[in-house]
Amino acid sequence: MQNTTALPSYLDQSEQVRARFDAIKQRPVILDVKDLCKSYPSHQGTVEALRNVNFQIHRREFVCVIGPSGCGKSSLIRTLAGLETVTSGEILIDGKPVDGPGQDRGMVFQGYTLFPWLTVKKNVMFGLERAGKSKMEAESDALMWLDLVSLESFADHYPHQLSGGMKQRVAIARSLATQPRMLLMDEPFGALDAQTRTKMQSHLLDIWKNIDITVLFITHDLDEAVFLADRILVLKAHPGEVQELIEVPVPHPRSLDQLNSPEFLATRARVDELIHPPVNEEDELDISSRIIRLTNVNDNVI
């Protein structure tokens, strides 16, 4: 377990960080979630996935959502994307209610959702042409976005010729090409190996700082959340409720050198504390007593 005795409080902010958050709070609110509740029917009755979730995200802010298994992260992002309806409450984008998918929101999933029969360029062109752009305009825009994600030289390749990280960069370019107000990302790097994942995090920050986009990013990785986010929305499970909305005190620009900084470690320790609270000793004993032994009792491994 991380030793936090020498760490500062995660609430401490340098003047630079405090000034950044003051500036963020002056920007327009892009996403406004009010008393959001989401329930599903089941054979055992109604299952409550989200309860009274409230938060706002400002223009060009990067917010990560994290929480234990069963906290409703997927339900949250699917309702924000308009892929599922809310049970009660309200979701507003630029003050307008969300009542289904829309071009104001781009979505990147964990799985590679590219069309395998289309080239990289044509994958990015797809949404542009559906939005009414001519083939020439769509091609020009697609190449610009591929250049932004450093994949212009792979424009005529097919998805099966790309690595996992490259596929996700194409998916990001395709989502951004229609110029949405928000980019919703559902654990987009979860299937990547650790080294590629780290590179993709840096790629994403480089893209984000160069365009006018607001990002909501679902993750289960504590280090990823602290490294990427301006703020971290921590949910608790069964049902998903907001535990805390943390202002990350790590200054920008972000770099891998900051992973061992006191600010980073203090924030990570706080998120870990919220997601993995101490286990009640009686509950732990109860779980142990119900474990069935399926090996020779004399064949001990401890």
PDB file of C-alpha atoms in Angstrom:
ATOM      1  CA  MET A   1       0.000   0.000   0.000  1.00  0.00           C
ATOM      2  CA  GLN A   2       1.167   3.521  -0.831  1.00  0.00           C
ATOM      3  CA  ASN A   3       2.776   5.291   2.121  1.00  0.00           C
ATOM      4  CA  THR A   4       1.122   8.719   2.284  1.00  0.00           C
ATOM      5  CA  THR A   5       2.645  10.025   5.530  1.00  0.00           C
ATOM      6  CA  ALA A   6       5.040  12.380   3.734  1.00  0.00           C
ATOM      7  CA  LEU A   7       2.579  13.519   1.094  1.00  0.00           C
ATOM      8  CA  PRO A   8       0.898  16.929   1.004  1.00  0.00           C
ATOM      9  CA  SER A   9      -2.874  17.234   0.993  1.00  0.00           C
ATOM     10  CA  TYR A  10      -4.431  16.645  -2.421  1.00  0.00           C
ATOM     11  CA  LEU A  11      -6.398  19.839  -1.739  1.00  0.00           C
ATOM     12  CA  ASP A  12      -3.223  21.981  -1.762  1.00  0.00           C
ATOM     13  CA  GLN A  13      -2.802  23.932  -5.002  1.00  0.00           C
ATOM     14  CA  SER A  14       0.067  26.019  -6.289  1.00  0.00           C
ATOM     15  CA  GLU A  15      -0.681  29.538  -7.512  1.00  0.00           C
ATOM     16  CA  GLN A  16      -0.373  28.295 -11.095  1.00  0.00           C
ATOM     17  CA  VAL A  17      -2.913  25.509 -10.566  1.00  0.00           C
ATOM     18  CA  ARG A  18      -5.296  27.750  -8.636  1.00  0.00           C
ATOM     19  CA  ALA A  19      -5.176  30.353 -11.422  1.00  0.00           C
ATOM     20  CA  ARG A  20      -5.931  27.621 -13.982  1.00  0.00           C
ATOM     21  CA  PHE A  21      -9.041  26.492 -12.110  1.00  0.00           C
ATOM     22  CA  ASP A  22     -10.176  30.096 -11.652  1.00  0.00           C
ATOM     23  CA  ALA A  23      -9.926  30.529 -15.433  1.00  0.00           C
ATOM     24  CA  ILE A  24     -11.775  27.241 -16.127  1.00  0.00           C
ATOM     25  CA  LYS A  25     -14.669  28.289 -13.885  1.00  0.00           C
ATOM     26  CA  GLN A  26     -15.087  31.493 -15.910  1.00  0.00           C
ATOM     27  CA  ARG A  27     -15.667  29.547 -19.115  1.00  0.00           C
ATOM     28  CA  PRO A  28     -19.155  28.612 -20.373  1.00  0.00           C
ATOM     29  CA  VAL A  29     -20.689  25.381 -19.091  1.00  0.00           C
ATOM     30  CA  ILE A  30     -20.822  22.829 -21.913  1.00  0.00           C
ATOM     31  CA  LEU A  31     -22.303  19.871 -20.023  1.00  0.00           C
ATOM     32  CA  ASP A  32     -24.798  20.230 -17.175  1.00  0.00           C
ATOM     33  CA  VAL A  33     -26.024  17.040 -15.471  1.00  0.00           C
ATOM     34  CA  LYS A  34     -28.909  17.568 -13.055  1.00  0.00           C
ATOM     35  CA  ASP A  35     -30.272  14.942 -10.643  1.00  0.00           C
ATOM     36  CA  LEU A  36     -29.557  12.154 -13.136  1.00  0.00           C
ATOM     37  CA  CYS A  37     -31.060   8.779 -12.222  1.00  0.00           C
ATOM     38  CA  LYS A  38     -30.898   5.614 -14.310  1.00  0.00           C
ATOM     39  CA  SER A  39     -32.611   2.320 -13.516  1.00  0.00           C
ATOM     40  CA  TYR A  40     -33.007  -0.971 -15.367  1.00  0.00           C
ATOM     41  CA  PRO A  41     -35.707  -3.633 -15.015  1.00  0.00           C
ATOM     42  CA  SER A  42     -34.566  -7.124 -13.997  1.00  0.00           C
ATOM     43  CA  HIS A  43     -36.086 -10.439 -12.870  1.00  0.00           C
ATOM     44  CA  GLN A  44     -35.334  -9.449  -9.280  1.00  0.00           C
ATOM     45  CA  GLY A  45     -36.956  -6.017  -9.688  1.00  0.00           C
ATOM     46  CA  THR A  46     -35.606  -2.606 -10.601  1.00  0.00           C
ATOM     47  CA  VAL A  47     -31.825  -2.181 -10.540  1.00  0.00           C
ATOM     48  CA  GLU A  48     -30.702   1.366  -9.769  1.00  0.00           C
ATOM     49  CA  ALA A  49     -27.501   2.148 -11.709  1.00  0.00           C
ATOM     50  CA  LEU A  50     -27.215   5.908 -11.064  1.00  0.00           C
ATOM     51  CA  ARG A  51     -28.769   8.047  -8.343  1.00  0.00           C
ATOM     52  CA  ASN A  52     -28.980  11.855  -8.208  1.00  0.00           C
ATOM     53  CA  VAL A  53     -25.782  12.513 -10.175  1.00  0.00           C
ATOM     54  CA  ASN A  54     -25.001  16.232 -10.449  1.00  0.00           C
ATOM     55  CA  PHE A  55     -21.993  17.915 -12.067  1.00  0.00           C
ATOM     56  CA  GLN A  56     -20.977  20.481 -14.675  1.00  0.00           C
ATOM     57  CA  ILE A  57     -18.128  20.546 -17.195  1.00  0.00           C
ATOM     58  CA  HIS A  58     -16.766  23.794 -18.608  1.00  0.00           C
ATOM     59  CA  ARG A  59     -15.526  24.452 -22.136  1.00  0.00           C
ATOM     60  CA  ARG A  60     -12.169  22.807 -22.948  1.00  0.00           C
ATOM     61  CA  GLU A  61     -12.078  21.033 -19.605  1.00  0.00           C
ATOM     62  CA  PHE A  62     -10.834  17.430 -19.324  1.00  0.00           C
ATOM     63  CA  VAL A  63     -12.810  15.408 -16.776  1.00  0.00           C
ATOM     64  CA  CYS A  64     -12.179  11.752 -15.927  1.00  0.00           C
ATOM     65  CA  VAL A  65     -14.818   9.513 -14.333  1.00  0.00           C
ATOM     66  CA  ILE A  66     -13.638   6.662 -12.139  1.00  0.00           C
ATOM     67  CA  GLY A  67     -15.155   4.313  -9.607  1.00  0.00           C
ATOM     68  CA  PRO A  68     -15.397   0.691  -8.471  1.00  0.00           C
ATOM     69  CA  SER A  69     -17.035  -2.015 -10.549  1.00  0.00           C
ATOM     70  CA  GLY A  70     -20.784  -1.505 -10.619  1.00  0.00           C
ATOM     71  CA  CYS A  71     -20.664   2.264 -10.095  1.00  0.00           C
ATOM     72  CA  GLY A  72     -22.517   3.010 -13.341  1.00  0.00           C
ATOM     73  CA  LYS A  73     -19.672   4.472 -15.436  1.00  0.00           C
ATOM     74  CA  SER A  74     -20.942   2.837 -18.627  1.00  0.00           C
ATOM     75  CA  SER A  75     -24.542   3.812 -17.864  1.00  0.00           C
ATOM     76  CA  LEU A  76     -23.429   7.394 -17.345  1.00  0.00           C
ATOM     77  CA  ILE A  77     -21.541   7.747 -20.614  1.00  0.00           C
ATOM     78  CA  ARG A  78     -24.250   5.979 -22.629  1.00  0.00           C
ATOM     79  CA  THR A  79     -26.914   8.351 -21.311  1.00  0.00           C
ATOM     80  CA  LEU A  80     -24.642  11.338 -22.000  1.00  0.00           C
ATOM     81  CA  ALA A  81     -24.172  10.059 -25.562  1.00  0.00           C
ATOM     82  CA  GLY A  82     -27.937   9.710 -25.963  1.00  0.00           C
ATOM     83  CA  LEU A  83     -27.661   5.951 -26.523  1.00  0.00           C
ATOM     84  CA  GLU A  84     -29.912   5.343 -23.503  1.00  0.00           C
ATOM     85  CA  THR A  85     -32.677   7.437 -21.989  1.00  0.00           C
ATOM     86  CA  VAL A  86     -32.552   8.798 -18.449  1.00  0.00           C
ATOM     87  CA  THR A  87     -35.011   7.482 -15.870  1.00  0.00           C
ATOM     88  CA  SER A  88     -35.228  10.934 -14.328  1.00  0.00           C
ATOM     89  CA  GLY A  89     -33.192  14.119 -14.216  1.00  0.00           C
ATOM     90  CA  GLU A  90     -31.729  16.133 -17.065  1.00  0.00           C
ATOM     91  CA  ILE A  91     -28.669  16.301 -19.301  1.00  0.00           C
ATOM     92  CA  LEU A  92     -27.980  19.615 -21.046  1.00  0.00           C
ATOM     93  CA  ILE A  93     -25.386  20.320 -23.755  1.00  0.00           C
ATOM     94  CA  ASP A  94     -24.977  24.075 -24.222  1.00  0.00           C
ATOM     95  CA  GLY A  95     -28.244  24.469 -22.345  1.00  0.00           C
ATOM     96  CA  LYS A  96     -30.190  22.132 -24.669  1.00  0.00           C
ATOM     97  CA  PRO A  97     -31.642  18.815 -23.434  1.00  0.00           C
ATOM     98  CA  VAL A  98     -30.076  15.593 -24.717  1.00  0.00           C
ATOM     99  CA  ASP A  99     -32.794  13.417 -26.263  1.00  0.00           C
ATOM    100  CA  GLY A 100     -30.663  11.081 -28.379  1.00  0.00           C
ATOM    101  CA  PRO A 101     -27.332  10.902 -30.229  1.00  0.00           C
ATOM    102  CA  GLY A 102     -26.197  14.128 -31.871  1.00  0.00           C
ATOM    103  CA  GLN A 103     -23.327  15.735 -33.753  1.00  0.00           C
ATOM    104  CA  ASP A 104     -22.564  17.865 -30.692  1.00  0.00           C
ATOM    105  CA  ARG A 105     -21.047  14.727 -29.097  1.00  0.00           C
ATOM    106  CA  GLY A 106     -18.336  12.446 -30.469  1.00  0.00           C
ATOM    107  CA  MET A 107     -17.836   8.979 -28.984  1.00  0.00           C
ATOM    108  CA  VAL A 108     -14.773   6.733 -28.744  1.00  0.00           C
ATOM    109  CA  PHE A 109     -15.272   3.212 -27.374  1.00  0.00           C
ATOM    110  CA  GLN A 110     -12.799   0.726 -25.903  1.00  0.00           C
ATOM    111  CA  GLY A 111     -13.333  -1.660 -28.828  1.00  0.00           C
ATOM    112  CA  TYR A 112     -12.024  -0.760 -32.256  1.00  0.00           C
ATOM    113  CA  THR A 113     -15.143   0.456 -34.062  1.00  0.00           C
ATOM    114  CA  LEU A 114     -13.606   1.281 -37.442  1.00  0.00           C
ATOM    115  CA  PHE A 115     -15.220  -0.055 -40.615  1.00  0.00           C
ATOM    116  CA  PRO A 116     -12.812  -2.831 -41.709  1.00  0.00           C
ATOM    117  CA  TRP A 117     -13.790  -2.535 -45.393  1.00  0.00           C
ATOM    118  CA  LEU A 118     -12.876   1.185 -45.557  1.00  0.00           C
ATOM    119  CA  THR A 119      -9.413   2.729 -45.627  1.00  0.00           C
ATOM    120  CA  VAL A 120      -8.267   4.929 -42.766  1.00  0.00           C
ATOM    121  CA  LYS A 121      -9.057   8.057 -44.788  1.00  0.00           C
ATOM    122  CA  LYS A 122     -12.504   6.827 -45.770  1.00  0.00           C
ATOM    123  CA  ASN A 123     -13.285   5.895 -42.167  1.00  0.00           C
ATOM    124  CA  VAL A 124     -12.684   9.521 -41.195  1.00  0.00           C
ATOM    125  CA  MET A 125     -14.556  10.781 -44.275  1.00  0.00           C
ATOM    126  CA  PHE A 126     -17.639   8.698 -43.435  1.00  0.00           C
ATOM    127  CA  GLY A 127     -19.179  11.039 -40.858  1.00  0.00           C
ATOM    128  CA  LEU A 128     -18.209  14.128 -42.832  1.00  0.00           C
ATOM    129  CA  GLU A 129     -20.022  12.939 -45.943  1.00  0.00           C
ATOM    130  CA  ARG A 130     -23.074  11.954 -43.900  1.00  0.00           C
ATOM    131  CA  ALA A 131     -23.053  15.496 -42.509  1.00  0.00           C
ATOM    132  CA  GLY A 132     -23.402  16.822 -46.055  1.00  0.00           C
ATOM    133  CA  LYS A 133     -19.844  17.623 -47.115  1.00  0.00           C
ATOM    134  CA  SER A 134     -18.773  16.929 -50.682  1.00  0.00           C
ATOM    135  CA  LYS A 135     -16.302  14.133 -51.318  1.00  0.00           C
ATOM    136  CA  MET A 136     -13.554  16.683 -52.005  1.00  0.00           C
ATOM    137  CA  GLU A 137     -14.265  18.633 -48.797  1.00  0.00           C
ATOM    138  CA  ALA A 138     -14.524  15.439 -46.734  1.00  0.00           C
ATOM    139  CA  GLU A 139     -11.226  14.135 -48.097  1.00  0.00           C
ATOM    140  CA  SER A 140      -9.440  17.417 -47.372  1.00  0.00           C
ATOM    141  CA  ASP A 141     -10.823  17.540 -43.827  1.00  0.00           C
ATOM    142  CA  ALA A 142     -10.025  13.866 -43.199  1.00  0.00           C
ATOM    143  CA  LEU A 143      -6.391  14.362 -44.176  1.00  0.00           C
ATOM    144  CA  MET A 144      -6.174  17.386 -41.860  1.00  0.00           C
ATOM    145  CA  TRP A 145      -7.468  15.333 -38.907  1.00  0.00           C
ATOM    146  CA  LEU A 146      -5.201  12.409 -39.746  1.00  0.00           C
ATOM    147  CA  ASP A 147      -2.291  14.829 -39.770  1.00  0.00           C
ATOM    148  CA  LEU A 148      -3.346  16.014 -36.297  1.00  0.00           C
ATOM    149  CA  VAL A 149      -3.104  12.440 -34.970  1.00  0.00           C
ATOM    150  CA  SER A 150       0.142  11.839 -36.930  1.00  0.00           C
ATOM    151  CA  LEU A 151      -1.384   9.235 -39.261  1.00  0.00           C
ATOM    152  CA  GLU A 152      -1.616  11.059 -42.593  1.00  0.00           C
ATOM    153  CA  SER A 153       0.945   8.661 -44.119  1.00  0.00           C
ATOM    154  CA  PHE A 154      -1.403   5.748 -43.276  1.00  0.00           C
ATOM    155  CA  ALA A 155      -4.441   7.286 -45.008  1.00  0.00           C
ATOM    156  CA  ASP A 156      -4.712   4.504 -47.594  1.00  0.00           C
ATOM    157  CA  HIS A 157      -4.128   1.635 -45.171  1.00  0.00           C
ATOM    158  CA  TYR A 158      -6.940  -0.587 -43.877  1.00  0.00           C
ATOM    159  CA  PRO A 159      -7.671  -1.042 -40.145  1.00  0.00           C
ATOM    160  CA  HIS A 160      -6.239  -4.581 -40.058  1.00  0.00           C
ATOM    161  CA  GLN A 161      -2.862  -3.114 -41.103  1.00  0.00           C
ATOM    162  CA  LEU A 162      -2.700  -0.862 -38.026  1.00  0.00           C
ATOM    163  CA  SER A 163      -1.643  -1.438 -34.425  1.00  0.00           C
ATOM    164  CA  GLY A 164      -4.183  -1.061 -31.617  1.00  0.00           C
ATOM    165  CA  GLY A 165      -2.946   2.405 -30.699  1.00  0.00           C
ATOM    166  CA  MET A 166      -3.096   3.558 -34.311  1.00  0.00           C
ATOM    167  CA  LYS A 167      -6.670   2.282 -34.648  1.00  0.00           C
ATOM    168  CA  GLN A 168      -7.711   4.328 -31.635  1.00  0.00           C
ATOM    169  CA  ARG A 169      -6.022   7.416 -33.070  1.00  0.00           C
ATOM    170  CA  VAL A 170      -8.077   6.944 -36.229  1.00  0.00           C
ATOM    171  CA  ALA A 171     -11.204   6.545 -34.073  1.00  0.00           C
ATOM    172  CA  ILE A 172     -10.360   9.800 -32.278  1.00  0.00           C
ATOM    173  CA  ALA A 173      -9.788  11.583 -35.614  1.00  0.00           C
ATOM    174  CA  ARG A 174     -13.114  10.264 -36.937  1.00  0.00           C
ATOM    175  CA  SER A 175     -14.957  11.447 -33.808  1.00  0.00           C
ATOM    176  CA  LEU A 176     -13.353  14.896 -33.944  1.00  0.00           C
ATOM    177  CA  ALA A 177     -13.777  15.409 -37.693  1.00  0.00           C
ATOM    178  CA  THR A 178     -17.420  16.481 -37.380  1.00  0.00           C
ATOM    179  CA  GLN A 179     -16.284  19.065 -34.780  1.00  0.00           C
ATOM    180  CA  PRO A 180     -18.459  18.049 -31.809  1.00  0.00           C
ATOM    181  CA  ARG A 181     -18.697  20.175 -28.691  1.00  0.00           C
ATOM    182  CA  MET A 182     -17.737  17.213 -26.494  1.00  0.00           C
ATOM    183  CA  LEU A 183     -15.677  14.065 -26.889  1.00  0.00           C
ATOM    184  CA  LEU A 184     -16.978  11.145 -24.807  1.00  0.00           C
ATOM    185  CA  MET A 185     -14.412   8.376 -24.298  1.00  0.00           C
ATOM    186  CA  ASP A 186     -15.369   5.039 -22.746  1.00  0.00           C
ATOM    187  CA  GLU A 187     -12.121   3.400 -21.522  1.00  0.00           C
ATOM    188  CA  PRO A 188     -10.589   3.919 -24.991  1.00  0.00           C
ATOM    189  CA  PHE A 189      -7.140   2.661 -23.997  1.00  0.00           C
ATOM    190  CA  GLY A 190      -8.278  -0.252 -21.833  1.00  0.00           C
ATOM    191  CA  ALA A 191      -7.387  -2.921 -24.419  1.00  0.00           C
ATOM    192  CA  LEU A 192      -3.884  -1.563 -25.099  1.00  0.00           C
ATOM    193  CA  ASP A 193      -0.633  -2.803 -23.575  1.00  0.00           C
ATOM    194  CA  ALA A 194       0.916  -0.604 -20.891  1.00  0.00           C
ATOM    195  CA  GLN A 195       3.563   1.003 -23.110  1.00  0.00           C
ATOM    196  CA  THR A 196       1.109   1.833 -25.921  1.00  0.00           C
ATOM    197  CA  ARG A 197      -1.406   3.095 -23.391  1.00  0.00           C
ATOM    198  CA  THR A 198       1.123   5.568 -21.964  1.00  0.00           C
ATOM    199  CA  LYS A 199       1.927   6.846 -25.462  1.00  0.00           C
ATOM    200  CA  MET A 200      -1.760   7.229 -26.275  1.00  0.00           C
ATOM    201  CA  GLN A 201      -2.361   9.266 -23.119  1.00  0.00           C
ATOM    202  CA  SER A 202       0.351  11.718 -24.206  1.00  0.00           C
ATOM    203  CA  HIS A 203      -1.039  11.759 -27.771  1.00  0.00           C
ATOM    204  CA  LEU A 204      -4.499  12.573 -26.435  1.00  0.00           C
ATOM    205  CA  LEU A 205      -3.256  15.477 -24.317  1.00  0.00           C
ATOM    206  CA  ASP A 206      -1.380  16.861 -27.337  1.00  0.00           C
ATOM    207  CA  ILE A 207      -4.546  16.660 -29.453  1.00  0.00           C
ATOM    208  CA  TRP A 208      -6.725  18.164 -26.719  1.00  0.00           C
ATOM    209  CA  LYS A 209      -4.511  21.196 -26.151  1.00  0.00           C
ATOM    210  CA  ASN A 210      -4.533  22.032 -29.883  1.00  0.00           C
ATOM    211  CA  ILE A 211      -8.285  22.023 -30.566  1.00  0.00           C
ATOM    212  CA  ASP A 212     -11.450  23.415 -29.002  1.00  0.00           C
ATOM    213  CA  ILE A 213     -12.854  20.241 -27.452  1.00  0.00           C
ATOM    214  CA  THR A 214     -14.235  19.306 -24.045  1.00  0.00           C
ATOM    215  CA  VAL A 215     -13.477  15.749 -22.906  1.00  0.00           C
ATOM    216  CA  LEU A 216     -15.251  13.341 -20.570  1.00  0.00           C
ATOM    217  CA  PHE A 217     -13.118  10.216 -20.175  1.00  0.00           C
ATOM    218  CA  ILE A 218     -14.195   7.014 -18.428  1.00  0.00           C
ATOM    219  CA  THR A 219     -11.378   4.946 -16.929  1.00  0.00           C
ATOM    220  CA  HIS A 220     -10.711   2.343 -14.237  1.00  0.00           C
ATOM    221  CA  ASP A 221      -6.998   3.239 -14.070  1.00  0.00           C
ATOM    222  CA  LEU A 222      -6.099   5.577 -11.202  1.00  0.00           C
ATOM    223  CA  ASP A 223      -2.807   6.756 -12.718  1.00  0.00           C
ATOM    224  CA  GLU A 224      -4.513   7.472 -16.037  1.00  0.00           C
ATOM    225  CA  ALA A 225      -7.205   9.560 -14.349  1.00  0.00           C
ATOM    226  CA  VAL A 226      -4.713  11.693 -12.412  1.00  0.00           C
ATOM    227  CA  PHE A 227      -2.396  12.107 -15.410  1.00  0.00           C
ATOM    228  CA  LEU A 228      -5.107  13.205 -17.842  1.00  0.00           C
ATOM    229  CA  ALA A 229      -7.735  15.080 -15.883  1.00  0.00           C
ATOM    230  CA  ASP A 230      -8.333  18.632 -14.788  1.00  0.00           C
ATOM    231  CA  ARG A 231     -10.941  17.169 -12.453  1.00  0.00           C
ATOM    232  CA  ILE A 232     -11.832  13.604 -11.455  1.00  0.00           C
ATOM    233  CA  LEU A 233     -15.436  12.607 -10.813  1.00  0.00           C
ATOM    234  CA  VAL A 234     -15.345   9.695  -8.350  1.00  0.00           C
ATOM    235  CA  LEU A 235     -18.461   7.522  -8.217  1.00  0.00           C
ATOM    236  CA  LYS A 236     -19.414   5.006  -5.559  1.00  0.00           C
ATOM    237  CA  ALA A 237     -21.152   1.743  -6.398  1.00  0.00           C
ATOM    238  CA  HIS A 238     -24.648   0.252  -5.993  1.00  0.00           C
ATOM    239  CA  PRO A 239     -26.054   2.665  -7.013  1.00  0.00           C
ATOM    240  CA  GLY A 240     -23.642   5.073  -8.680  1.00  0.00           C
ATOM    241  CA  GLU A 241     -23.522   8.349  -6.752  1.00  0.00           C
ATOM    242  CA  VAL A 242     -21.006  11.176  -6.765  1.00  0.00           C
ATOM    243  CA  GLN A 243     -18.522  10.722  -3.928  1.00  0.00           C
ATOM    244  CA  GLU A 244     -16.254  13.618  -4.766  1.00  0.00           C
ATOM    245  CA  LEU A 245     -15.243  15.877  -7.643  1.00  0.00           C
ATOM    246  CA  ILE A 246     -11.490  16.329  -7.245  1.00  0.00           C
ATOM    247  CA  GLU A 247      -9.507  19.235  -8.673  1.00  0.00           C
ATOM    248  CA  VAL A 248      -6.205  17.645  -9.698  1.00  0.00           C
ATOM    249  CA  PRO A 249      -3.341  19.798  -8.292  1.00  0.00           C
ATOM    250  CA  VAL A 250      -0.784  18.538 -10.849  1.00  0.00           C
ATOM    251  CA  PRO A 251       0.202  21.522 -13.049  1.00  0.00           C
ATOM    252  CA  HIS A 252       0.028  21.670 -16.841  1.00  0.00           C
ATOM    253  CA  PRO A 253       1.612  20.819 -19.201  1.00  0.00           C
ATOM    254  CA  ARG A 254       1.559  17.206 -18.019  1.00  0.00           C
ATOM    255  CA  SER A 255       4.543  14.908 -18.476  1.00  0.00           C
ATOM    256  CA  LEU A 256       5.552  11.423 -17.355  1.00  0.00           C
ATOM    257  CA  ASP A 257       8.102  13.031 -15.007  1.00  0.00           C
ATOM    258  CA  GLN A 258       5.171  14.093 -12.809  1.00  0.00           C
ATOM    259  CA  LEU A 259       4.045  10.538 -12.018  1.00  0.00           C
ATOM    260  CA  ASN A 260       6.158  10.524  -8.850  1.00  0.00           C
ATOM    261  CA  SER A 261       5.534  14.123  -7.850  1.00  0.00           C
ATOM    262  CA  PRO A 262       3.992  14.744  -4.410  1.00  0.00           C
ATOM    263  CA  GLU A 263       0.877  16.305  -5.990  1.00  0.00           C
ATOM    264  CA  PHE A 264       0.333  13.287  -8.241  1.00  0.00           C
ATOM    265  CA  LEU A 265       0.857  10.731  -5.470  1.00  0.00           C
ATOM    266  CA  ALA A 266      -1.359  12.630  -3.032  1.00  0.00           C
ATOM    267  CA  THR A 267      -4.226  12.767  -5.560  1.00  0.00           C
ATOM    268  CA  ARG A 268      -3.794   9.123  -6.496  1.00  0.00           C
ATOM    269  CA  ALA A 269      -3.856   8.152  -2.815  1.00  0.00           C
ATOM    270  CA  ARG A 270      -7.126  10.072  -2.321  1.00  0.00           C
ATOM    271  CA  VAL A 271      -8.798   8.408  -5.329  1.00  0.00           C
ATOM    272  CA  ASP A 272      -7.584   5.016  -4.112  1.00  0.00           C
ATOM    273  CA  GLU A 273      -8.994   5.747  -0.661  1.00  0.00           C
ATOM    274  CA  LEU A 274     -12.411   6.570  -2.143  1.00  0.00           C
ATOM    275  CA  ILE A 275     -12.558   3.560  -4.475  1.00  0.00           C
ATOM    276  CA  HIS A 276     -11.032   1.009  -2.092  1.00  0.00           C
ATOM    277  CA  PRO A 277     -12.235   1.898   1.415  1.00  0.00           C
ATOM    278  CA  PRO A 278     -10.986  -0.223   4.336  1.00  0.00           C
ATOM    279  CA  VAL A 279     -12.700  -3.638   4.514  1.00  0.00           C
ATOM    280  CA  ASN A 280     -14.695  -4.328   7.652  1.00  0.00           C
ATOM    281  CA  GLU A 281     -12.900  -7.091   9.573  1.00  0.00           C
ATOM    282  CA  GLU A 282     -16.138  -9.003  10.210  1.00  0.00           C
ATOM    283  CA  ASP A 283     -17.043  -8.913   6.485  1.00  0.00           C
ATOM    284  CA  GLU A 284     -13.574 -10.174   5.581  1.00  0.00           C
ATOM    285  CA  LEU A 285     -13.905 -13.102   8.004  1.00  0.00           C
ATOM    286  CA  ASP A 286     -17.375 -13.888   6.658  1.00  0.00           C
ATOM    287  CA  ILE A 287     -16.082 -14.050   3.069  1.00  0.00           C
ATOM    288  CA  SER A 288     -13.163 -16.295   4.102  1.00  0.00           C
ATOM    289  CA  SER A 289     -15.473 -18.686   5.925  1.00  0.00           C
ATOM    290  CA  ARG A 290     -17.525 -19.255   2.749  1.00  0.00           C
ATOM    291  CA  ILE A 291     -14.569 -20.118   0.467  1.00  0.00           C
ATOM    292  CA  ILE A 292     -14.663 -23.760  -0.671  1.00  0.00           C
ATOM    293  CA  ARG A 293     -11.320 -25.560  -0.698  1.00  0.00           C
ATOM    294  CA  LEU A 294     -10.757 -27.511  -3.920  1.00  0.00           C
ATOM    295  CA  THR A 295      -7.269 -28.877  -3.238  1.00  0.00           C
ATOM    296  CA  ASN A 296      -5.581 -31.295  -0.835  1.00  0.00           C
ATOM    297  CA  VAL A 297      -5.728 -29.784   2.639  1.00  0.00           C
ATOM    298  CA  ASN A 298      -2.152 -30.926   3.296  1.00  0.00           C
ATOM    299  CA  ASP A 299      -0.841 -29.234   0.115  1.00  0.00           C
ATOM    300  CA  ASN A 300      -0.344 -25.750   1.520  1.00  0.00           C
ATOM    301  CA  VAL A 301       1.085 -22.912  -0.570  1.00  0.00           C
ATOM    302  CA  ILE A 302       1.582 -20.521   2.322  1.00  0.00           C
TER     303      ILE A 302
END
